[in-house]
Amino acid sequence: MTSATSPLPRPTAHRRPRLIATDLDGTLLRDDKSVSHRTITALAAAEEAGIEVFFVTGRPARWMGVVSDHVHGHGLAICANGAAVVDLHSGGKLLEVRPLERSTALEVVATLRREAPGTAFAAELTTGFNYEPDYPPFWLDPHATIASAEEFLHEEEPGLGAPMLKLLAHHPDLTPDGFLALARTAAGAHASITRSSPSALLEISGLGVSKASTLALCCAERGISADEVVAFGDMPNDIEMLSWAGRSYAMGNAHPDVVAAASGRTVANNDDGVARVIEDILGTR
């Protein structure tokens, strides 16, 4: 990994992008979840130069306060791995939802219970977060429903429940990459399955829903091609986005599969890797 003091290689000549798409945790944010002054300055300079900046994250809209003050212009962000487009200028208002159907989620639950006994589930709905008693308390939500997945995914009448943004599955013993591979083999025909946590925690979305597919839709609405996008990421849930974008950068702390998917590499999130590339794009470093 390039050190914080070592200069990055100067990029080859590229046309200036029209849009920058960046993941948050492990990418734009430092490990303490802060946004450095250097990064704030770089984001503002990009927007001032006419380059749109999209935050593209696995986080739900309610966790976007860490960057809501740093969104300029359009104010949009892509959340929940592509399942939601939100307006951060309006406090995280949902503008578009690409849900995981509950019937599909129940199929995935049944499959993983069979193939990976001990799996515990949670669900990110547009109305909040529900989880099973054995699901690790990563995030305590006093308003959550705590019950079996079969109970909190049940619908009295199909289609009338709150839309589900993603199903989460945690295994206490499997390795993160091993659990991901197992789940994709067993249930990948029914849903999009990825991960961004260092633990064996899977994020399951509707089939075809990803950061890349929703970003592509947002770009098409603006007449922006993939070649005009620069993307940043660090974990497997970023791979499709990095592969789609015309230019992409794996962080110095990125998962090996992310490094293989990206067209370039920058330094780690704690060393302002995103800001450094933006400065090079703008010619200010």
Short mmCIF file of C-alpha atoms in Angstrom, two decimals:
data_model
loop_
_atom_site.label_atom_id
_atom_site.label_comp_id
_atom_site.label_asym_id
_atom_site.label_seq_id
_atom_site.Cartn_x
_atom_site.Cartn_y
_atom_site.Cartn_z
CA MET A 1 0.00 0.00 0.00
CA THR A 2 1.23 3.49 -0.80
CA SER A 3 2.01 5.35 2.38
CA ALA A 4 0.33 8.56 3.41
CA THR A 5 3.45 10.54 2.52
CA SER A 6 4.33 8.81 -0.76
CA PRO A 7 2.98 10.60 -3.84
CA LEU A 8 0.59 8.70 -6.07
CA PRO A 9 1.67 8.21 -9.67
CA ARG A 10 0.32 10.99 -11.83
CA PRO A 11 -2.62 9.74 -13.89
CA THR A 12 -2.44 9.39 -17.63
CA ALA A 13 -4.41 11.93 -19.62
CA HIS A 14 -8.16 11.38 -19.38
CA ARG A 15 -11.17 13.40 -20.34
CA ARG A 16 -12.55 15.08 -17.20
CA PRO A 17 -15.41 12.96 -15.81
CA ARG A 18 -18.96 14.22 -15.45
CA LEU A 19 -19.73 12.19 -12.35
CA ILE A 20 -17.84 10.79 -9.36
CA ALA A 21 -19.44 7.82 -7.59
CA THR A 22 -17.98 6.92 -4.22
CA ASP A 23 -18.70 4.36 -1.55
CA LEU A 24 -18.64 5.63 2.04
CA ASP A 25 -17.42 3.18 4.71
CA GLY A 26 -13.83 2.16 4.11
CA THR A 27 -13.64 4.50 1.12
CA LEU A 28 -14.66 8.13 1.60
CA LEU A 29 -15.03 7.92 5.38
CA ARG A 30 -12.09 7.40 7.68
CA ASP A 31 -12.23 4.47 10.08
CA ASP A 32 -13.71 6.73 12.78
CA LYS A 33 -16.56 7.54 10.32
CA SER A 34 -15.45 11.13 9.87
CA VAL A 35 -14.93 13.00 6.60
CA SER A 36 -11.55 14.73 6.57
CA HIS A 37 -11.20 18.42 5.79
CA ARG A 38 -9.15 17.50 2.72
CA THR A 39 -11.95 15.27 1.43
CA ILE A 40 -14.63 17.88 2.13
CA THR A 41 -12.59 20.43 0.18
CA ALA A 42 -12.07 18.04 -2.74
CA LEU A 43 -15.77 17.16 -2.98
CA ALA A 44 -16.75 20.83 -2.99
CA ALA A 45 -14.13 21.60 -5.65
CA ALA A 46 -15.43 18.79 -7.87
CA GLU A 47 -18.99 20.07 -7.67
CA GLU A 48 -17.75 23.61 -8.29
CA ALA A 49 -16.03 22.35 -11.43
CA GLY A 50 -19.32 20.91 -12.69
CA ILE A 51 -18.67 17.26 -11.73
CA GLU A 52 -21.60 15.63 -9.96
CA VAL A 53 -20.79 13.59 -6.86
CA PHE A 54 -22.93 10.60 -5.90
CA PHE A 55 -22.56 8.78 -2.61
CA VAL A 56 -23.29 5.11 -3.39
CA THR A 57 -23.48 3.05 -0.23
CA GLY A 58 -24.86 0.00 1.51
CA ARG A 59 -26.08 2.27 4.32
CA PRO A 60 -29.80 2.96 4.73
CA ALA A 61 -31.02 6.51 4.33
CA ARG A 62 -31.28 7.01 8.10
CA TRP A 63 -27.50 6.56 8.42
CA MET A 64 -26.55 9.24 5.92
CA GLY A 65 -26.07 12.02 8.46
CA VAL A 66 -22.30 11.49 8.30
CA VAL A 67 -22.22 13.02 4.80
CA SER A 68 -25.50 14.91 4.43
CA ASP A 69 -23.73 18.24 5.00
CA HIS A 70 -21.31 17.52 2.17
CA VAL A 71 -23.81 17.00 -0.65
CA HIS A 72 -23.99 19.85 -3.11
CA GLY A 73 -26.12 20.48 -6.17
CA HIS A 74 -28.59 17.63 -6.75
CA GLY A 75 -28.47 16.23 -3.20
CA LEU A 76 -29.07 12.65 -4.27
CA ALA A 77 -27.50 9.48 -2.89
CA ILE A 78 -27.88 5.80 -3.71
CA CYS A 79 -28.44 3.75 -0.55
CA ALA A 80 -28.91 0.13 0.51
CA ASN A 81 -26.68 -1.19 -2.29
CA GLY A 82 -28.87 0.32 -4.98
CA ALA A 83 -32.28 -0.44 -3.49
CA ALA A 84 -33.06 3.22 -2.79
CA VAL A 85 -32.37 6.66 -4.25
CA VAL A 86 -32.73 9.33 -1.58
CA ASP A 87 -32.78 13.12 -1.43
CA LEU A 88 -30.38 14.21 1.30
CA HIS A 89 -31.52 17.81 0.96
CA SER A 90 -34.93 16.62 2.19
CA GLY A 91 -33.65 14.63 5.15
CA GLY A 92 -33.30 11.33 3.32
CA LYS A 93 -36.64 11.30 1.50
CA LEU A 94 -37.01 8.16 -0.63
CA LEU A 95 -37.33 9.05 -4.30
CA GLU A 96 -37.10 5.56 -5.77
CA VAL A 97 -37.21 2.06 -4.28
CA ARG A 98 -36.12 -1.19 -5.93
CA PRO A 99 -37.43 -3.68 -3.35
CA LEU A 100 -36.76 -7.29 -2.53
CA GLU A 101 -40.09 -9.08 -2.59
CA ARG A 102 -40.94 -10.75 0.70
CA SER A 103 -41.83 -14.02 -1.00
CA THR A 104 -38.35 -14.08 -2.53
CA ALA A 105 -36.76 -13.20 0.81
CA LEU A 106 -38.58 -16.11 2.43
CA GLU A 107 -37.22 -18.46 -0.27
CA VAL A 108 -33.69 -17.23 0.48
CA VAL A 109 -34.25 -17.64 4.23
CA ALA A 110 -35.43 -21.22 3.77
CA THR A 111 -32.48 -22.01 1.50
CA LEU A 112 -29.86 -20.60 3.85
CA ARG A 113 -31.41 -22.23 6.90
CA ARG A 114 -30.97 -25.53 5.05
CA GLU A 115 -27.52 -24.90 3.55
CA ALA A 116 -25.97 -22.91 6.41
CA PRO A 117 -27.59 -23.89 9.73
CA GLY A 118 -27.10 -21.25 12.39
CA THR A 119 -27.74 -18.31 10.06
CA ALA A 120 -29.62 -15.41 11.69
CA PHE A 121 -31.58 -12.87 9.66
CA ALA A 122 -32.59 -9.23 9.70
CA ALA A 123 -34.53 -7.04 7.29
CA GLU A 124 -34.04 -3.42 6.30
CA LEU A 125 -37.49 -2.05 5.42
CA THR A 126 -38.40 1.45 4.29
CA THR A 127 -40.00 1.83 7.73
CA GLY A 128 -37.14 0.48 9.86
CA PHE A 129 -35.09 -2.50 10.88
CA ASN A 130 -36.32 -5.91 12.10
CA TYR A 131 -34.19 -8.82 13.29
CA GLU A 132 -34.14 -12.26 14.84
CA PRO A 133 -33.19 -12.80 18.50
CA ASP A 134 -29.88 -14.50 17.51
CA TYR A 135 -28.91 -11.74 15.08
CA PRO A 136 -25.89 -9.85 16.47
CA PRO A 137 -26.86 -6.44 17.91
CA PHE A 138 -24.78 -4.45 15.44
CA TRP A 139 -27.29 -1.62 15.58
CA LEU A 140 -29.76 -1.27 18.42
CA ASP A 141 -33.11 0.06 17.23
CA PRO A 142 -35.72 0.55 19.98
CA HIS A 143 -38.47 0.45 17.37
CA ALA A 144 -37.38 -2.81 15.73
CA THR A 145 -39.51 -5.91 15.60
CA ILE A 146 -37.62 -8.84 17.14
CA ALA A 147 -39.04 -12.10 15.84
CA SER A 148 -38.25 -14.95 13.47
CA ALA A 149 -37.68 -13.96 9.84
CA GLU A 150 -40.73 -15.99 8.88
CA GLU A 151 -42.79 -13.79 11.20
CA PHE A 152 -41.46 -10.36 10.28
CA LEU A 153 -41.45 -11.16 6.54
CA HIS A 154 -45.01 -12.48 6.56
CA GLU A 155 -47.65 -10.52 4.67
CA GLU A 156 -51.34 -10.93 5.34
CA GLU A 157 -51.89 -9.74 1.78
CA PRO A 158 -48.95 -9.81 -0.68
CA GLY A 159 -47.72 -6.39 -1.71
CA LEU A 160 -49.27 -4.45 1.17
CA GLY A 161 -46.34 -4.54 3.61
CA ALA A 162 -43.60 -1.90 3.77
CA PRO A 163 -41.10 -2.41 0.91
CA MET A 164 -37.95 -4.29 1.89
CA LEU A 165 -34.65 -2.75 0.84
CA LYS A 166 -32.49 -5.72 1.78
CA LEU A 167 -32.37 -8.92 3.77
CA LEU A 168 -29.31 -9.48 5.95
CA ALA A 169 -27.91 -12.88 6.92
CA HIS A 170 -25.23 -13.46 9.55
CA HIS A 171 -23.36 -16.66 10.27
CA PRO A 172 -21.33 -17.04 13.49
CA ASP A 173 -18.77 -19.55 12.20
CA LEU A 174 -18.31 -19.35 8.42
CA THR A 175 -15.68 -17.08 6.87
CA PRO A 176 -17.07 -13.97 5.16
CA ASP A 177 -15.99 -15.00 1.65
CA GLY A 178 -16.95 -18.64 2.27
CA PHE A 179 -20.46 -17.65 3.35
CA LEU A 180 -20.81 -15.37 0.32
CA ALA A 181 -19.77 -18.11 -2.08
CA LEU A 182 -22.10 -20.64 -0.44
CA ALA A 183 -25.07 -18.26 -0.53
CA ARG A 184 -24.53 -17.26 -4.15
CA THR A 185 -24.37 -20.91 -5.19
CA ALA A 186 -27.47 -21.86 -3.21
CA ALA A 187 -29.67 -18.78 -3.67
CA GLY A 188 -28.04 -16.53 -6.28
CA ALA A 189 -30.71 -17.39 -8.85
CA HIS A 190 -33.32 -15.67 -6.66
CA ALA A 191 -31.58 -12.52 -5.42
CA SER A 192 -28.44 -10.39 -5.60
CA ILE A 193 -26.11 -11.34 -2.74
CA THR A 194 -23.03 -9.42 -1.65
CA ARG A 195 -21.18 -8.24 1.45
CA SER A 196 -19.39 -5.20 2.85
CA SER A 197 -18.75 -6.19 6.46
CA PRO A 198 -15.54 -7.78 7.79
CA SER A 199 -17.78 -10.39 9.46
CA ALA A 200 -19.84 -13.13 7.77
CA LEU A 201 -22.73 -10.76 7.12
CA LEU A 202 -24.46 -10.93 3.75
CA GLU A 203 -26.59 -8.22 2.14
CA ILE A 204 -29.35 -9.58 -0.10
CA SER A 205 -31.26 -7.44 -2.60
CA GLY A 206 -33.72 -7.97 -5.39
CA LEU A 207 -32.33 -9.83 -8.38
CA GLY A 208 -30.37 -7.40 -10.55
CA VAL A 209 -30.31 -4.68 -7.90
CA SER A 210 -26.81 -3.39 -7.17
CA LYS A 211 -24.92 -0.17 -6.76
CA ALA A 212 -23.97 -0.45 -10.44
CA SER A 213 -27.44 -1.00 -11.86
CA THR A 214 -29.01 1.89 -9.94
CA LEU A 215 -26.08 4.18 -10.70
CA ALA A 216 -26.43 3.30 -14.39
CA LEU A 217 -30.12 4.27 -14.27
CA CYS A 218 -29.32 7.60 -12.56
CA CYS A 219 -26.60 8.32 -15.11
CA ALA A 220 -28.86 7.46 -18.05
CA GLU A 221 -31.41 9.99 -16.75
CA ARG A 222 -28.66 12.62 -16.94
CA GLY A 223 -27.24 11.57 -20.29
CA ILE A 224 -24.00 10.43 -18.63
CA SER A 225 -22.23 7.38 -20.03
CA ALA A 226 -20.17 4.87 -18.07
CA ASP A 227 -17.02 6.30 -19.70
CA GLU A 228 -17.76 9.64 -18.02
CA VAL A 229 -17.88 8.16 -14.51
CA VAL A 230 -15.08 7.70 -11.96
CA ALA A 231 -15.91 5.29 -9.11
CA PHE A 232 -14.28 4.39 -5.78
CA GLY A 233 -14.78 1.39 -3.48
CA ASP A 234 -13.22 -1.12 -1.13
CA MET A 235 -15.50 -4.15 -0.62
CA PRO A 236 -17.29 -6.82 -2.70
CA ASN A 237 -20.52 -4.79 -2.86
CA ASP A 238 -18.54 -2.23 -4.90
CA ILE A 239 -17.25 -4.64 -7.54
CA GLU A 240 -20.07 -4.26 -10.08
CA MET A 241 -19.89 -0.46 -9.83
CA LEU A 242 -16.12 -0.40 -10.27
CA SER A 243 -16.37 -2.76 -13.25
CA TRP A 244 -19.09 -0.62 -14.86
CA ALA A 245 -17.45 2.80 -14.51
CA GLY A 246 -15.05 4.02 -17.17
CA ARG A 247 -12.43 4.68 -14.51
CA SER A 248 -12.39 3.10 -11.08
CA TYR A 249 -10.15 3.03 -8.04
CA ALA A 250 -9.76 0.41 -5.34
CA MET A 251 -8.71 1.85 -2.02
CA GLY A 252 -5.37 0.89 -0.50
CA ASN A 253 -7.35 -1.06 2.13
CA ALA A 254 -9.57 -2.81 -0.44
CA HIS A 255 -10.53 -6.48 -0.62
CA PRO A 256 -8.36 -8.37 -3.19
CA ASP A 257 -11.36 -8.98 -5.47
CA VAL A 258 -12.01 -5.24 -5.53
CA VAL A 259 -8.41 -4.53 -6.51
CA ALA A 260 -8.77 -7.00 -9.38
CA ALA A 261 -12.00 -5.36 -10.59
CA ALA A 262 -10.83 -1.74 -10.53
CA SER A 263 -8.88 -0.06 -13.29
CA GLY A 264 -6.66 1.78 -10.81
CA ARG A 265 -5.71 2.04 -7.16
CA THR A 266 -5.39 4.86 -4.68
CA VAL A 267 -4.22 5.02 -1.08
CA ALA A 268 -6.31 3.94 1.91
CA ASN A 269 -9.40 5.68 3.23
CA ASN A 270 -7.48 6.98 6.25
CA ASP A 271 -4.97 8.59 3.87
CA ASP A 272 -7.61 10.52 1.85
CA GLY A 273 -7.40 8.27 -1.19
CA VAL A 274 -10.58 9.64 -2.81
CA ALA A 275 -9.51 13.25 -2.28
CA ARG A 276 -6.09 12.60 -3.83
CA VAL A 277 -7.61 11.29 -7.06
CA ILE A 278 -10.09 14.17 -7.24
CA GLU A 279 -7.23 16.62 -6.79
CA ASP A 280 -5.41 14.95 -9.68
CA ILE A 281 -8.53 15.13 -11.85
CA LEU A 282 -8.85 18.84 -11.13
CA GLY A 283 -5.10 19.51 -11.33
CA THR A 284 -4.96 20.91 -7.80
CA ARG A 285 -2.48 18.50 -6.18
#
